[in-house]
Short mmCIF file of C-alpha atoms in Angstrom, two decimals:
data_model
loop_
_atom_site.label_atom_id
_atom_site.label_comp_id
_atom_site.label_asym_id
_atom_site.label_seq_id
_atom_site.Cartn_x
_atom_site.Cartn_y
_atom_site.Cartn_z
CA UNK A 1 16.19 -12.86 1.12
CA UNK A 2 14.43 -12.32 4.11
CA UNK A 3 12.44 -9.45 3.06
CA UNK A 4 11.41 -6.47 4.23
CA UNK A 5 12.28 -6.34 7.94
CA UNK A 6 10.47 -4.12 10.49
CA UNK A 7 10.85 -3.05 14.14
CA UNK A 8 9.45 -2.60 16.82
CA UNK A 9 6.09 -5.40 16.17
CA UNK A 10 4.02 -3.42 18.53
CA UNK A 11 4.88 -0.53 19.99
CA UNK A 12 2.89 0.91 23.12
CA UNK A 13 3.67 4.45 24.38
CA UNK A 14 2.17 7.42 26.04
CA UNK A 15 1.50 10.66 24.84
CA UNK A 16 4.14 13.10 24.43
CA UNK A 17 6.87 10.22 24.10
CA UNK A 18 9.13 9.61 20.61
CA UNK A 19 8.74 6.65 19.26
CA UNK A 20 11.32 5.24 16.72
CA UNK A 21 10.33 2.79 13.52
CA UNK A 22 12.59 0.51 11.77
CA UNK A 23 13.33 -0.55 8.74
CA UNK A 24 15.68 -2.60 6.96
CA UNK A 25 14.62 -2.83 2.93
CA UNK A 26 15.48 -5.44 0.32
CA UNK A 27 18.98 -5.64 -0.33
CA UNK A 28 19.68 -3.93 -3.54
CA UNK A 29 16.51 -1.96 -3.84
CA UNK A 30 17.40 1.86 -4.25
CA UNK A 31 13.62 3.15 -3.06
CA UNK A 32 12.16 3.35 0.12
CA UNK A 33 8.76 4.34 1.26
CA UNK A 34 6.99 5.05 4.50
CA UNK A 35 3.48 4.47 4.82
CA UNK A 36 0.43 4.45 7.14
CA UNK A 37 -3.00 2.88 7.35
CA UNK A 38 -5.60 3.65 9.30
CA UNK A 39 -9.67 1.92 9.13
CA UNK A 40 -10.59 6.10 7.92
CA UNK A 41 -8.22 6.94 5.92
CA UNK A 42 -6.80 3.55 4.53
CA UNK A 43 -3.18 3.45 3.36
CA UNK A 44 -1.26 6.34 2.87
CA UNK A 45 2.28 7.39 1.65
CA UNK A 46 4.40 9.66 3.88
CA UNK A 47 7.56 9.97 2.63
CA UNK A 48 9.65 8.56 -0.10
CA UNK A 49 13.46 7.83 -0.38
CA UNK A 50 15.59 7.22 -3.51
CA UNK A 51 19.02 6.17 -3.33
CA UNK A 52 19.03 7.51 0.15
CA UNK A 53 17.86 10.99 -0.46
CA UNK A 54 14.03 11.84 0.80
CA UNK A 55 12.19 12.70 -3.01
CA UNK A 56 8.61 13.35 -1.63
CA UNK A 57 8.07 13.95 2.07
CA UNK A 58 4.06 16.05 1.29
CA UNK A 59 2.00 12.81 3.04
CA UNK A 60 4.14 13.83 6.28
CA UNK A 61 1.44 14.93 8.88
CA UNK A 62 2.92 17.63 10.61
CA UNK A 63 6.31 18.53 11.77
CA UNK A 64 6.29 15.99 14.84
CA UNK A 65 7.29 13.12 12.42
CA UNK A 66 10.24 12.86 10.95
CA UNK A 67 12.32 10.24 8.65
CA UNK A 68 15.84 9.54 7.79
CA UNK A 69 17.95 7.19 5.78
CA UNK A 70 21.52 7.54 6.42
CA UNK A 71 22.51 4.74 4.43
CA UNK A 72 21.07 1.74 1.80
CA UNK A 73 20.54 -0.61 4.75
CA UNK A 74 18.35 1.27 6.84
CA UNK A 75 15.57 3.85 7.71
CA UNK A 76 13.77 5.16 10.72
CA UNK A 77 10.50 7.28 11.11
CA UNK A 78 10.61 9.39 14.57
CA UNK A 79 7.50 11.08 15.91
CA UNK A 80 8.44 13.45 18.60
CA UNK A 81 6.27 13.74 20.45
CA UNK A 82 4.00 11.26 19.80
CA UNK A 83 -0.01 11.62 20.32
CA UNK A 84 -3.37 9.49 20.25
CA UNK A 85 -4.33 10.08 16.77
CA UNK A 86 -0.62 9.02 15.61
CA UNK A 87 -1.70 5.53 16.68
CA UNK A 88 -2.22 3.58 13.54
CA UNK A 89 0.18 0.89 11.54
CA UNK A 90 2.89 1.92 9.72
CA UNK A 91 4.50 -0.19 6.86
CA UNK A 92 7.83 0.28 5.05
CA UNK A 93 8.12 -0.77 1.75
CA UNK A 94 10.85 -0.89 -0.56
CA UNK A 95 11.35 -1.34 -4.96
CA UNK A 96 14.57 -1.49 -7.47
CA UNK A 97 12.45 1.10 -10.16
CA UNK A 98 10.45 3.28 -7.45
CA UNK A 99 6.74 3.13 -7.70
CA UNK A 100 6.59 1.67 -11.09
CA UNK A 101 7.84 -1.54 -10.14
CA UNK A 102 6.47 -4.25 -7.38
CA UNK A 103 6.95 -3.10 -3.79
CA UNK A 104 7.79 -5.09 -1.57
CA UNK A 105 5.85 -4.11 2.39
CA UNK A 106 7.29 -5.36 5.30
CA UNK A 107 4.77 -6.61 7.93
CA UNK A 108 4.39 -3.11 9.83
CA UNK A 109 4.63 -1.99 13.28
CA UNK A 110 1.30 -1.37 15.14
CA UNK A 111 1.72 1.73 17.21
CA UNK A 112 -0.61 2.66 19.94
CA UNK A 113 -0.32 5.99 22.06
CA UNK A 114 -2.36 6.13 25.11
CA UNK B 1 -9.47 16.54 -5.60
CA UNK B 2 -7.35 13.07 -6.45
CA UNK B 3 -9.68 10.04 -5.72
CA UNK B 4 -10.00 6.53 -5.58
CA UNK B 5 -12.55 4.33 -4.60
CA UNK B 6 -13.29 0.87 -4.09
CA UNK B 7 -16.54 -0.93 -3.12
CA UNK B 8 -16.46 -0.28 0.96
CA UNK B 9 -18.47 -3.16 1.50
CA UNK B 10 -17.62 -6.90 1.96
CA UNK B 11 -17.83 -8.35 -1.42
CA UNK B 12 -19.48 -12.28 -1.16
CA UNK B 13 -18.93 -14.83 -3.55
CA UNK B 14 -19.75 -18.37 -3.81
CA UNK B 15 -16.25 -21.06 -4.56
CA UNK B 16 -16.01 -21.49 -7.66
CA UNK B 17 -17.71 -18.31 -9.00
CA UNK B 18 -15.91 -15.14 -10.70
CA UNK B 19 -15.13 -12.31 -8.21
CA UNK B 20 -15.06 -8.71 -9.96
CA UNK B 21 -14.00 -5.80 -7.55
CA UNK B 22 -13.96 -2.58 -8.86
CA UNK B 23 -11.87 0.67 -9.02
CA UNK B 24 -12.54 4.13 -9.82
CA UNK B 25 -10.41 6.95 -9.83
CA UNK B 26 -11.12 10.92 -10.53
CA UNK B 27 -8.76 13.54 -11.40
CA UNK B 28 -6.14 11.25 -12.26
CA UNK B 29 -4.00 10.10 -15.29
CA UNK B 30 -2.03 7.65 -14.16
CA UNK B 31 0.58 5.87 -15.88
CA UNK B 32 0.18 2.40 -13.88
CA UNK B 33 -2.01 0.99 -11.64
CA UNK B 34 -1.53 -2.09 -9.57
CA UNK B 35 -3.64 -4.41 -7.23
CA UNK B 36 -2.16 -5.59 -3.94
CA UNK B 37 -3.35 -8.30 -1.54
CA UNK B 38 -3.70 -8.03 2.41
CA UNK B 39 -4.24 -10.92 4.83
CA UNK B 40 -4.71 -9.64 8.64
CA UNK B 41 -2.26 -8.41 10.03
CA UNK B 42 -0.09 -8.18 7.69
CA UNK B 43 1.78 -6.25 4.77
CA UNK B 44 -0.48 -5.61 1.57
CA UNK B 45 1.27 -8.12 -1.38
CA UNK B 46 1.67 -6.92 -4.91
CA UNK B 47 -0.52 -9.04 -7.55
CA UNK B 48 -0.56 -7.56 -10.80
CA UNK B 49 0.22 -4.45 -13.05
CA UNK B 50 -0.82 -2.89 -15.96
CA UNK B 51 0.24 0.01 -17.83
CA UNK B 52 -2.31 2.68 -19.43
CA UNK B 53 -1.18 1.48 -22.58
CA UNK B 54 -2.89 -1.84 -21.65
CA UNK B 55 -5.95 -2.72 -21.86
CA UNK B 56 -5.79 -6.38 -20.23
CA UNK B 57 -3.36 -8.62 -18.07
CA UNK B 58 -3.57 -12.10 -16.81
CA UNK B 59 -1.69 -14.08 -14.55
CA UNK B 60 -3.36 -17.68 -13.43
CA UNK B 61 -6.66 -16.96 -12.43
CA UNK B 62 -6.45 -13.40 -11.87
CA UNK B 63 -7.12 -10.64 -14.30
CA UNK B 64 -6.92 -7.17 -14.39
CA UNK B 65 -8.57 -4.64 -16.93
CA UNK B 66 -7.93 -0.81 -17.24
CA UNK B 67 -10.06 1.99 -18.93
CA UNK B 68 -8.61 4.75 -18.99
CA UNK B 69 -11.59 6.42 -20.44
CA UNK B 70 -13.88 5.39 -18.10
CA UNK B 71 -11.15 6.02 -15.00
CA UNK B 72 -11.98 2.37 -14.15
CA UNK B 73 -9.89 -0.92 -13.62
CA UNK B 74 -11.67 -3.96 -13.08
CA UNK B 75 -9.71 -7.27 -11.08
CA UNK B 76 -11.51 -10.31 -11.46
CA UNK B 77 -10.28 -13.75 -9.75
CA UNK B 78 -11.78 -16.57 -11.82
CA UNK B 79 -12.74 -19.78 -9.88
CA UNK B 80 -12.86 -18.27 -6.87
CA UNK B 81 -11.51 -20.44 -3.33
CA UNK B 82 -11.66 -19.42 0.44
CA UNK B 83 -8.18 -19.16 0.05
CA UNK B 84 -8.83 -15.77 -1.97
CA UNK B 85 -10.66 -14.52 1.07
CA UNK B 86 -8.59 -10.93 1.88
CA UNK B 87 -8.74 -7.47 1.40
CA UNK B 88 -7.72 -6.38 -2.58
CA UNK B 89 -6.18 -2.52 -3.06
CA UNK B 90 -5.77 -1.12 -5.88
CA UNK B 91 -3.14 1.83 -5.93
CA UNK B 92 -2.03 4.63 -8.80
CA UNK B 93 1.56 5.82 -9.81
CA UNK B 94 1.04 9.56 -7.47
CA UNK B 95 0.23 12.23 -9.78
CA UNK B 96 2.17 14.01 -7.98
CA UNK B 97 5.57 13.69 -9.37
CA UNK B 98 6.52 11.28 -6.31
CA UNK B 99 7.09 8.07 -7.31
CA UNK B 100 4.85 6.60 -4.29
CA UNK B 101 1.84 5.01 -4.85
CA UNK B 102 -1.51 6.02 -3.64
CA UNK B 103 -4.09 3.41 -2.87
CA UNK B 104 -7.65 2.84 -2.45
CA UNK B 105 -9.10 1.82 0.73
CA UNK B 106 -9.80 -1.63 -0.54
CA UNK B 107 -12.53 -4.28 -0.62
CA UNK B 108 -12.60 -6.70 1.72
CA UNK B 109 -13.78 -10.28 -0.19
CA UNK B 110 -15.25 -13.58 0.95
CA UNK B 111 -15.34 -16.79 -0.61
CA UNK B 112 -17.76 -19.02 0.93
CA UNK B 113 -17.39 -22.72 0.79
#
């Protein structure tokens, strides 16, 4: 398995764009989490998916950023539109028993905004 | 407010010594906690977990202790190498009812040769 894919890499945009993550989790895993670290405020969880359906969306920052999961195969977050302080790296992870079991990070996309 | 808190500061060891990093948590009662791994520039890596019912767990040279008295888990990696050299988080089950986990800010180690 190839694990946890992610895309864009590196993403560089200017303020007031939308920006669009990727993720792809591990084939046959049924949860899917969104999260993102920063050097203040370290890793943090901002939304949570189970079998496709958004369980826990409180670590979202504000209503700019948004997630979706429209099938097992495949999530995005959107921020729209996207600001300086957004800039951070944001990692997608994904588990077969939610948070009790391993998860499994993909290697993040680095997001600047200028 | 939920906490948790890991030593901030680079944590130096000598190869071949024990390594003990430390985590404390407040107004928590989690039901698992687990330690992850992260290199540069990349995605943290999942090491070990232990439940609260557990007081110990090993794998190779890593081991992991939880208190749940003291709201403390210890990690220790027995003789150490400069291949250990990384960042360690530790991260709880959310109180929250989420089934996300919520991690430290973790402690950066170095093994010196």
């Amino acid at each position: 398995d190839a694990g946890v894919i992610q895309s864009p890499r590196h993403e560089v945009t200017e303020m007031g764009q939308e920006v669009t993550l990727r993720c792809k989790p591990i084939s046959g895993h049924n949860s899917l989490f969104w999260y993102r670290q920063t050097m203040m405020r370290g890793l943090e969880l901002l939304i949570y998916f189970n079998n496709n359906v958004p369980i826990d969306d409180s670590g979202m920052p504000e209503d700019r950023f948004s997630a979706k999961m429209p099938n097992a195969s495949f999530s995005t977050l959107k921020i729209q539109p996207s600001e300086p302080r957004d800039s951070a790296v944001y990692f997608c992870a994904s588990s077969d028993r939610g948070g009790i079991d391993t998860q499994y990070f993909g290697p993040g996309t680095r997001l600047t905004v200028l | 407010s939920q906490k948790i808190e890991q030593n901030s500061e680079a944590l130096n060891i000598q190869e071949g010594k024990t390594a003990t990093l430390t985590c404390n948590y407040t107004n928590y009662s989690p039901a698992y906690l687990q330690w992850y791994r992260q290199d540069p520039g990349r995605g943290p890596v999942f090491l070990l977990l232990i439940r609260e019912n557990e007081k110990e767990k090993r794998k190779e040279r890593l081991k992991v202790t939880f208190d749940t008295t003291l709201k403390q888990s210890l990690f220790h990696i027995t003789a150490s190498q400069p291949a250990d050299s990384a960042t360690y988080l530790c991260a709880l089950l959310s109180g929250g009812g989420a089934d996300g986990l919520t991690f430290g800010k973790g402690t950066h180690l170095i093994i010196q040769p």
